[in-house]
XYZ file of C-alpha atoms in Angstrom:
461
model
C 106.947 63.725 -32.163
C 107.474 65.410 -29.129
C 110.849 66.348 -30.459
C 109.077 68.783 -32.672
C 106.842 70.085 -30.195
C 109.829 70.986 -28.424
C 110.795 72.776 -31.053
C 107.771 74.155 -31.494
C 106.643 72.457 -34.632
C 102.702 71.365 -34.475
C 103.215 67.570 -36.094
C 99.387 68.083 -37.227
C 98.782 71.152 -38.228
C 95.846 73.102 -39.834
C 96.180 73.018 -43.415
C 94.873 74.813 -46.308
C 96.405 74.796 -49.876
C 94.711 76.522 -52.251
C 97.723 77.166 -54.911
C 98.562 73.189 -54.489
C 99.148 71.742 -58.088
C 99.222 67.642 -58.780
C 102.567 66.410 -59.364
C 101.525 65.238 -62.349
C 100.276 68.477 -64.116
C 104.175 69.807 -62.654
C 105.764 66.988 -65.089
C 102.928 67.440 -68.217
C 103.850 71.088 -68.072
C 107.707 70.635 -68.684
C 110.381 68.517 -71.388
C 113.886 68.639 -69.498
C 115.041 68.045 -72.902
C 114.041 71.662 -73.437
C 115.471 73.114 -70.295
C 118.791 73.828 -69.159
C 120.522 71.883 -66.230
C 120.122 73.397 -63.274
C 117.726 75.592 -61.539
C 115.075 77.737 -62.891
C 113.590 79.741 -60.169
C 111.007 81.811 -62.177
C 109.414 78.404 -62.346
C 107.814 77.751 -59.186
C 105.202 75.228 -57.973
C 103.594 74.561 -54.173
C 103.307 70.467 -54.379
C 101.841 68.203 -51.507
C 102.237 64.179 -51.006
C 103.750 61.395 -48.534
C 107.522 61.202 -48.219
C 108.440 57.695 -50.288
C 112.344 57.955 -50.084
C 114.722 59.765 -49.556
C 118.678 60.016 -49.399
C 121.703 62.475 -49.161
C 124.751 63.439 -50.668
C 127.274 65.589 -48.755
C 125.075 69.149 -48.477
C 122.274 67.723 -50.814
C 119.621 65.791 -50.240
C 117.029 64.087 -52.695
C 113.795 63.038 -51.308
C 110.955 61.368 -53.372
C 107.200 62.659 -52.920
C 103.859 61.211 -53.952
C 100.985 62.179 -54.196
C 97.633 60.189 -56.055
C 98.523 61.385 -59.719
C 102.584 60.689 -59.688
C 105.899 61.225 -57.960
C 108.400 64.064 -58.237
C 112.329 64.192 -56.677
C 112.821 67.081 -54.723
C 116.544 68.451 -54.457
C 116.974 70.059 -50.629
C 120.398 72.074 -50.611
C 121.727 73.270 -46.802
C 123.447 76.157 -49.166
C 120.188 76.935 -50.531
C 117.561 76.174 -47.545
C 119.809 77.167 -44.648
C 121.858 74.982 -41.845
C 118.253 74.911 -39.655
C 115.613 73.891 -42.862
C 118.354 71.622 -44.108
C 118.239 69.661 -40.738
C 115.012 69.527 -40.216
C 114.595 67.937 -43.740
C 116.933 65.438 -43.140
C 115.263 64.860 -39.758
C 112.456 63.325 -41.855
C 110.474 59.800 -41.715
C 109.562 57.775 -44.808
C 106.004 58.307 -44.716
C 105.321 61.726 -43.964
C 102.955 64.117 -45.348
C 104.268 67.303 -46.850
C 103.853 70.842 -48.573
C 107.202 71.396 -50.859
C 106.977 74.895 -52.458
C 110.348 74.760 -55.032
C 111.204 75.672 -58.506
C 111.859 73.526 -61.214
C 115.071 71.939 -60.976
C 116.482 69.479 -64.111
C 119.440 67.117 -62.843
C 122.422 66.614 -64.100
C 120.896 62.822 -65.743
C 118.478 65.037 -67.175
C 115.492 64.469 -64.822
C 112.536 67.222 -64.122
C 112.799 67.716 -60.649
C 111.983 70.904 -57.926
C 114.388 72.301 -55.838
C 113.194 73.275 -52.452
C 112.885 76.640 -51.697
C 110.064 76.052 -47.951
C 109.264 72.295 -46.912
C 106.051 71.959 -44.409
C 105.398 69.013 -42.631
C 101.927 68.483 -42.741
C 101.615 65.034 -41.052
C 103.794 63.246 -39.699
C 103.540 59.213 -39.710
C 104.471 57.659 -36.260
C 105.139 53.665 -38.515
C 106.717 53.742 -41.776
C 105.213 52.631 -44.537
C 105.953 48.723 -46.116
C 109.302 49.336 -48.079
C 109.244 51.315 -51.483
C 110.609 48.635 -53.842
C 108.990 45.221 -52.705
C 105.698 46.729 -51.670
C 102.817 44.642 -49.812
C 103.101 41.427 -50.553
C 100.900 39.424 -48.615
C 97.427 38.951 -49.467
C 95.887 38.622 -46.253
C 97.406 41.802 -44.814
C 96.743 43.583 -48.284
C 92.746 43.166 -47.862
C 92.978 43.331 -44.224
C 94.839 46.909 -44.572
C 94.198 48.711 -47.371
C 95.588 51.685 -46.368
C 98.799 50.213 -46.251
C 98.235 48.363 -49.864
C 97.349 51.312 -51.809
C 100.141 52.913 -50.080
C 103.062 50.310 -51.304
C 101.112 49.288 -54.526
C 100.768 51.215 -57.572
C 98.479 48.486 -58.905
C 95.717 48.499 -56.426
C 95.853 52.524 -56.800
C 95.055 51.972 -60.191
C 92.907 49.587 -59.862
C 90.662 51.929 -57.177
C 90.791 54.863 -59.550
C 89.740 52.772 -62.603
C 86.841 51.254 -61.298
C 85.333 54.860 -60.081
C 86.237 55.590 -63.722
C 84.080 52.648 -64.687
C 81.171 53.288 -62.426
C 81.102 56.938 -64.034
C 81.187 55.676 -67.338
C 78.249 53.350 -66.846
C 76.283 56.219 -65.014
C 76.776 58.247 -67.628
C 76.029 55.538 -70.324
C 72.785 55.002 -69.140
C 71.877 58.541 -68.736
C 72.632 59.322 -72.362
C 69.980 56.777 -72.845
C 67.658 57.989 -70.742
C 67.700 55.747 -67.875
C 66.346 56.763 -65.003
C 68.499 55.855 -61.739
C 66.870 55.205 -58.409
C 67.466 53.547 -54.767
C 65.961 50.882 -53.776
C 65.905 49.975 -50.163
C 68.327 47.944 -48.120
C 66.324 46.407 -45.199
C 63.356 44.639 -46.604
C 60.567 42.566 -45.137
C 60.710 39.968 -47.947
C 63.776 38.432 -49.270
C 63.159 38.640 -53.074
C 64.614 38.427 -56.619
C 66.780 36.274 -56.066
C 67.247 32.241 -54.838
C 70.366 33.364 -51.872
C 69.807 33.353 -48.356
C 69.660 36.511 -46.545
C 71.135 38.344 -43.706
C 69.200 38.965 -40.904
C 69.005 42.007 -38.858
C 66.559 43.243 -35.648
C 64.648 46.416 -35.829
C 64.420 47.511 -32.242
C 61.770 50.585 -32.766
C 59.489 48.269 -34.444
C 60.279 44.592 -32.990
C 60.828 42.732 -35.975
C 63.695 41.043 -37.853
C 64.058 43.135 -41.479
C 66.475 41.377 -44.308
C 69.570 43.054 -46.101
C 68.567 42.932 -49.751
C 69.665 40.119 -51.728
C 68.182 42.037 -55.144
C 66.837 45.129 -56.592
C 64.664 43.683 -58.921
C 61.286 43.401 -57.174
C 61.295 47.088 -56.642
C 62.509 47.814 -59.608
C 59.376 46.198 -61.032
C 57.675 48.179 -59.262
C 59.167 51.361 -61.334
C 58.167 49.413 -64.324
C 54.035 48.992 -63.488
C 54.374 52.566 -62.486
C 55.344 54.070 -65.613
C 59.120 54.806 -65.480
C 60.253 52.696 -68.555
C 63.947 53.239 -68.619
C 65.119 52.608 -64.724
C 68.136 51.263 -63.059
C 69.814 50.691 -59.564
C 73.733 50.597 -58.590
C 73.527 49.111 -55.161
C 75.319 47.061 -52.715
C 73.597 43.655 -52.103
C 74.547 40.847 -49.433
C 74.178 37.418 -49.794
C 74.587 34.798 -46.748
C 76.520 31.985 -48.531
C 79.482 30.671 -49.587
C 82.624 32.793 -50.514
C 85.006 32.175 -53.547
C 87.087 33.952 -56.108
C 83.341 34.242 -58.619
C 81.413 34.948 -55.165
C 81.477 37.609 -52.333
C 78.805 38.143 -49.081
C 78.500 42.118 -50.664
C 78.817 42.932 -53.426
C 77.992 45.804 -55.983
C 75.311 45.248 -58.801
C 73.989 47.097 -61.724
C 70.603 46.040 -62.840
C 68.720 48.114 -64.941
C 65.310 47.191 -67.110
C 63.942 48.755 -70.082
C 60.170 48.014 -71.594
C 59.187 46.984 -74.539
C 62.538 45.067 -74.927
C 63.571 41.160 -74.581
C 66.560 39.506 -73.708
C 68.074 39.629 -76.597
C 67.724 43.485 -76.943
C 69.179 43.284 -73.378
C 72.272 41.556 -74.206
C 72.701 44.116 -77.589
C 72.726 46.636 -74.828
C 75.479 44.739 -72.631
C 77.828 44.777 -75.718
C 77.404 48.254 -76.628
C 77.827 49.141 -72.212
C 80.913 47.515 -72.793
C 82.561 48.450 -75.846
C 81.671 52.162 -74.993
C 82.536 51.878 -71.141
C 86.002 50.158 -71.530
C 86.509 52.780 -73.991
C 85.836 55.973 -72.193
C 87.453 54.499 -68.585
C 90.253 52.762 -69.858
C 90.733 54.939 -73.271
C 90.838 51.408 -75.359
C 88.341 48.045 -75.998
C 91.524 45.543 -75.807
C 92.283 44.180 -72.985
C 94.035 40.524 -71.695
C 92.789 38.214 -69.595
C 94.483 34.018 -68.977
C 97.404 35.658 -72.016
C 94.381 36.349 -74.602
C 93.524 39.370 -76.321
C 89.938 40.411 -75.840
C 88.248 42.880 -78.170
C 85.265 44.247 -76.204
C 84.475 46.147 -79.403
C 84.441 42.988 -82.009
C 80.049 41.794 -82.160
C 80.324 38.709 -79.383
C 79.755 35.615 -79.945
C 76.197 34.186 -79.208
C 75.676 30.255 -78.436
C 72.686 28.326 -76.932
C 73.478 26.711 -73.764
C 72.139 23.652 -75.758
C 75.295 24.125 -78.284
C 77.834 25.107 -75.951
C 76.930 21.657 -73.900
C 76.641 19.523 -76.785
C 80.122 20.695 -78.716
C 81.697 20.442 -75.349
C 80.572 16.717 -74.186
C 78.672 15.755 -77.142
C 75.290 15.437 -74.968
C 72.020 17.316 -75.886
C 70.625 17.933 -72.722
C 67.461 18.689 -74.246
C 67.178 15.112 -74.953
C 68.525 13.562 -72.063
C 67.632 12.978 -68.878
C 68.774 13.414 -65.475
C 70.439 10.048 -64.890
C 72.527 10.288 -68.391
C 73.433 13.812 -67.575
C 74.879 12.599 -63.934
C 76.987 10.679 -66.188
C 79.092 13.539 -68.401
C 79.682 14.602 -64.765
C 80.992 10.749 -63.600
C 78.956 10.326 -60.826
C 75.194 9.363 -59.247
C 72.586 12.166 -59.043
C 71.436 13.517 -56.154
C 68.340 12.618 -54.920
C 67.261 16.197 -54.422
C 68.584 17.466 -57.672
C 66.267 18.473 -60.146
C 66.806 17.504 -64.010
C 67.979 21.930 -64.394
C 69.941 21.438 -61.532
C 72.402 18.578 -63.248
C 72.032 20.264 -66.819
C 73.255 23.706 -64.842
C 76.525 21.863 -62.978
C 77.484 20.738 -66.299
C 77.145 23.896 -67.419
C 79.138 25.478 -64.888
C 81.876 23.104 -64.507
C 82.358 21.921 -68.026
C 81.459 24.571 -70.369
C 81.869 27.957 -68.852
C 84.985 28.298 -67.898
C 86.184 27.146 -71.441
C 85.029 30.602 -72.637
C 87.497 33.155 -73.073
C 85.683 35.497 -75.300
C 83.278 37.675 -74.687
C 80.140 35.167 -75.149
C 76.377 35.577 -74.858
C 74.869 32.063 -73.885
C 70.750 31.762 -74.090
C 68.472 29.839 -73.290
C 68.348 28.190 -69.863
C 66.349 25.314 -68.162
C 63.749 27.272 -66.754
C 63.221 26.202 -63.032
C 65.973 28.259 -61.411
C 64.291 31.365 -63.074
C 60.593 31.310 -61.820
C 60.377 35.681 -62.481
C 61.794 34.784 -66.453
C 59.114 34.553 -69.640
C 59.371 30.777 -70.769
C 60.791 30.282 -74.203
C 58.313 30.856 -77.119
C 60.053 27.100 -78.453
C 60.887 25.342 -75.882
C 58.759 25.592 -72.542
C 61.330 23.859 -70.604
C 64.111 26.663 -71.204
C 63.308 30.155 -70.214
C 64.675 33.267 -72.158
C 67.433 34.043 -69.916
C 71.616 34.298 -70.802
C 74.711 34.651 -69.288
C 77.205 36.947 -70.513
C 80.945 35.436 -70.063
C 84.557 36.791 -70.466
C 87.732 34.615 -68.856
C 85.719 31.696 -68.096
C 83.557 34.262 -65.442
C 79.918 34.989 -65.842
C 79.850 39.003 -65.718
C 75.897 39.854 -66.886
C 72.731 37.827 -67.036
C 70.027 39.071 -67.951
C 66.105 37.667 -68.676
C 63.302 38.767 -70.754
C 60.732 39.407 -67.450
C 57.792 37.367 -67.247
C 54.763 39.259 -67.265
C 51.674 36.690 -67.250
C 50.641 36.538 -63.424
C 48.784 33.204 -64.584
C 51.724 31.655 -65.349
C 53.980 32.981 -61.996
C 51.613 32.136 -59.313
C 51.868 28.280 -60.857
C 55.350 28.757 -60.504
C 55.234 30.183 -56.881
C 52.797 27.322 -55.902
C 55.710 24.680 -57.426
C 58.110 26.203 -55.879
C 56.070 26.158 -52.270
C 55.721 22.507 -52.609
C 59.359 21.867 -52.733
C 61.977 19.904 -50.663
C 63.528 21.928 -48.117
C 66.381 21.736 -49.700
C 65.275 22.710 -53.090
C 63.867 26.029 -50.680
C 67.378 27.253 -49.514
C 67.702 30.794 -49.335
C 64.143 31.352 -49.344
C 62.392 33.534 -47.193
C 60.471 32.028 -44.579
C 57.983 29.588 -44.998
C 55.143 31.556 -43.479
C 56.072 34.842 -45.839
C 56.246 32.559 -48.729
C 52.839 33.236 -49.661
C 53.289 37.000 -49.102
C 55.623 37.351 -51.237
C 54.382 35.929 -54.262
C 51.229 38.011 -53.815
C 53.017 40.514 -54.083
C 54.733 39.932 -56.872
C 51.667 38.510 -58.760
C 49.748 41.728 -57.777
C 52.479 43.536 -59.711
C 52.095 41.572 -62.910
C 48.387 42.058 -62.864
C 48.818 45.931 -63.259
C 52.156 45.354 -66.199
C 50.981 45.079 -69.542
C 54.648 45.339 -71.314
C 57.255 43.269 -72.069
C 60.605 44.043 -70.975
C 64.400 43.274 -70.065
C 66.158 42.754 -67.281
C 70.149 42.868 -66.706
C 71.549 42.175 -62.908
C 75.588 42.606 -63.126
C 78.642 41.492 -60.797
C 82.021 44.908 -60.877
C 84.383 42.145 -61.026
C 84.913 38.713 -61.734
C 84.807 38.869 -57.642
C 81.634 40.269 -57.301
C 82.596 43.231 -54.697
């Protein structure tokens, strides 16, 4: 670096490209089949990216750029460029940033390349990047650095442009059906909408700890009893427990509700997000997951959580209790578990991640659910499913209990629990405050409708 500035080359300099076009429109616009070999200087483009590769032949020199749509050789000729331009190309680091302004240039192999008629550097990289062919293998260093990953892997550049593609496509699915989206705030007094323990944070202007939410729904409720019918939040939520491949401290969920609707109107509406989503991000419904083909499009399968349990261990749940459930699982309950709690850990180990295809499963013991209607035929359940693809639960969504009767009775149960059936509860002596509130709001809501929190990958992030 201070080579250059010897020389009198700014490593960093201001830049400005206005006439820049993407490498990849430069290779959409032109079939070497259809041009001659050679150079064709009436053809001229002003291209930016990093430096990749690059090697020399003799005079010649043949560099590889790339920038976030593709990657383009560029032919550098000392005959062409000059003894000083030639040099200071070859005087070069893999990893640079630069402006190439060249004209089209088809090899002799038949490639579409530009030859170099002015090459800028625009920044240049004091540690090269992890090598070109064998990329960034390690996973620790790949999350720890993603600069350097999205450098070395394609896949992980994909995979960041197709989930913004994904988030647009939801936005925009939701807005063609006139959801409305709002924000819901991060630090919160109460801890609600969910059974996870928070994160706690210190307010220094006021003097008092605040929570990071943990769930959008309460406020979203809110929206409801005030009138806006159609009304969603995409928000980042944080959740102080465990961490594993399904689960993540923060991570990004969609929940939207609708009125008038139940939960089986909600998980219509998660097929159709879907099918329509995949289709406009990704351009197709199929995709594979575990070596399987799964058809997003194709209506998805919809089981009971009573079936799913019984074909899989030949138990009805329904009719069993929590001692002969303990037993599918080969082992003693615990004396703080809770007959839902077993019939849920079979659930979970046993039957979901035998699902493959896309599956709707209803009807769920109703105690981990206290804000859920119960079912209409079976008080015990409550009208909640899971939506699961590769053995991962993507979607659940509830039919919302509105009968304030019926939630304070829950909030009081709940209240009167073990300690440990209170984990990730907010604190004992906002309890109370919270279910006020929340039984306030059901006084005022006189409609029926659906709820659907969702994880943007089977990690949750």
């Amino acid at each position: 670096m201070e080579r250059l500035r010897a020389e009198g080359i700014d490593p960093y300099p201001p830049v400005s490209l206005p006439d820049r076009t993407l490498i990849r429109d430069v290779l959409a616009a032109h079939d070497p089949a259809e041009l001659e070999a050679g150079e064709h200087p009436e053809l001229r483009y002003h291209i930016a990216g990093r430096l990749i590769s690059r090697r020399g032949h003799g005079r010649t020199a043949f560099l590889d750029i790339r920038d976030l749509s593709g990657s383009i050789q560029a032919v550098a000729r000392a005959d062409l460029l000059g003894e000083e331009a030639y040099e200071r190309i070859l005087g070069l680091d893999v990893g640079d940033i630069v402006g190439i302004v060249g004209s089209v240039y088809v090899t002799q192999r038949g490639q579409l390349a530009l030859a170099i008629r002015e090459c800028t550097l625009l920044t240049k990289a004091l540690r090269p990047p992890p090598d070109k062919y064998h990329g960034l293998e390690d996973t620790g260093t790949r999350y720890r650095y993603r600069e350097l990953d999205l450098i070395a892997n394609e896949d992980t550049r994909e995979l960041f442009i197709t989930r913004a593609r994904i988030i647009a496509a939801i936005r925009q699915w939701l807005a063609e059906r006139n959801f409305v989206e709002v924000e819901t705030p991060v630090l919160q007094s109460l801890a609600g909408g969910a059974g996870s323990r928070p994160f706690t944070t210190h307010h220094n202007a006021l003097n008092r700890d605040l929570y990071l939410r943990i769930s959008v729904e309460l406020f979203l409720n809110r929206l409801i009893v005030g009138g806006l019918e159609n009304v969603y939040d995409m928000a980042k939520v944080f959740r102080n427990e465990g961490i594993s491949p399904k689960h993540s401290p923060e991570f990004t969920i969609i929940e939207f509700m609708f009125a008038y609707a139940d939960y089986n109107d909600v998980a219509t509406a998660t097929e159709e997000m879907f099918r329509d989503v995949a289709q406009r991000a990704l351009g197709r419904t199929v995709v594979r997951r575990g070596g399987e083909e799964i058809d997003l499009a194709k209506p998805w399968r919809r089981i009971t959580m009573r079936e799913a349990i019984l074909q899989t261990t030949g138990v009805d749940f329904i009719e069993s209790d929590r001692e002969r459930l303990a037993e599918v699982l080969e082992r003693e309950p615990d004396p703080d578990e809770s007959w839902a709690d077993v019939v849920l850990d079979i659930y979970t180990k046993l039957v979901e991640p035998t699902i493959n295809q896309p599956t709707h499963v209803f009807d769920f013991p109703l105690e981990p659910f206290p804000i859920t209607k119960r079912h209409s035929g079976h008080p015990e359940l409550a009208e909640h499913f899971d939506a699961v693809i590769g053995g991962i639960e993507l979607v659940s969504g509830d039919t919302e209990l509105n009968d304030p009767v019926d939630q304070w009775q829950r909030f009081r149960g709940a209240a009167q629990a073990t300690p440990h059936r209170r984990r990730g509860c907010a604190p004992p002596q906002r309890r109370g405050v919270r279910a006020r509130d929340r039984v306030r709001l059901l006084a005022h809501c006189r409609r029926r409708h659906g709820r659907r929190p969702a994880g943007d990958d089977p990690h949750r992030t």
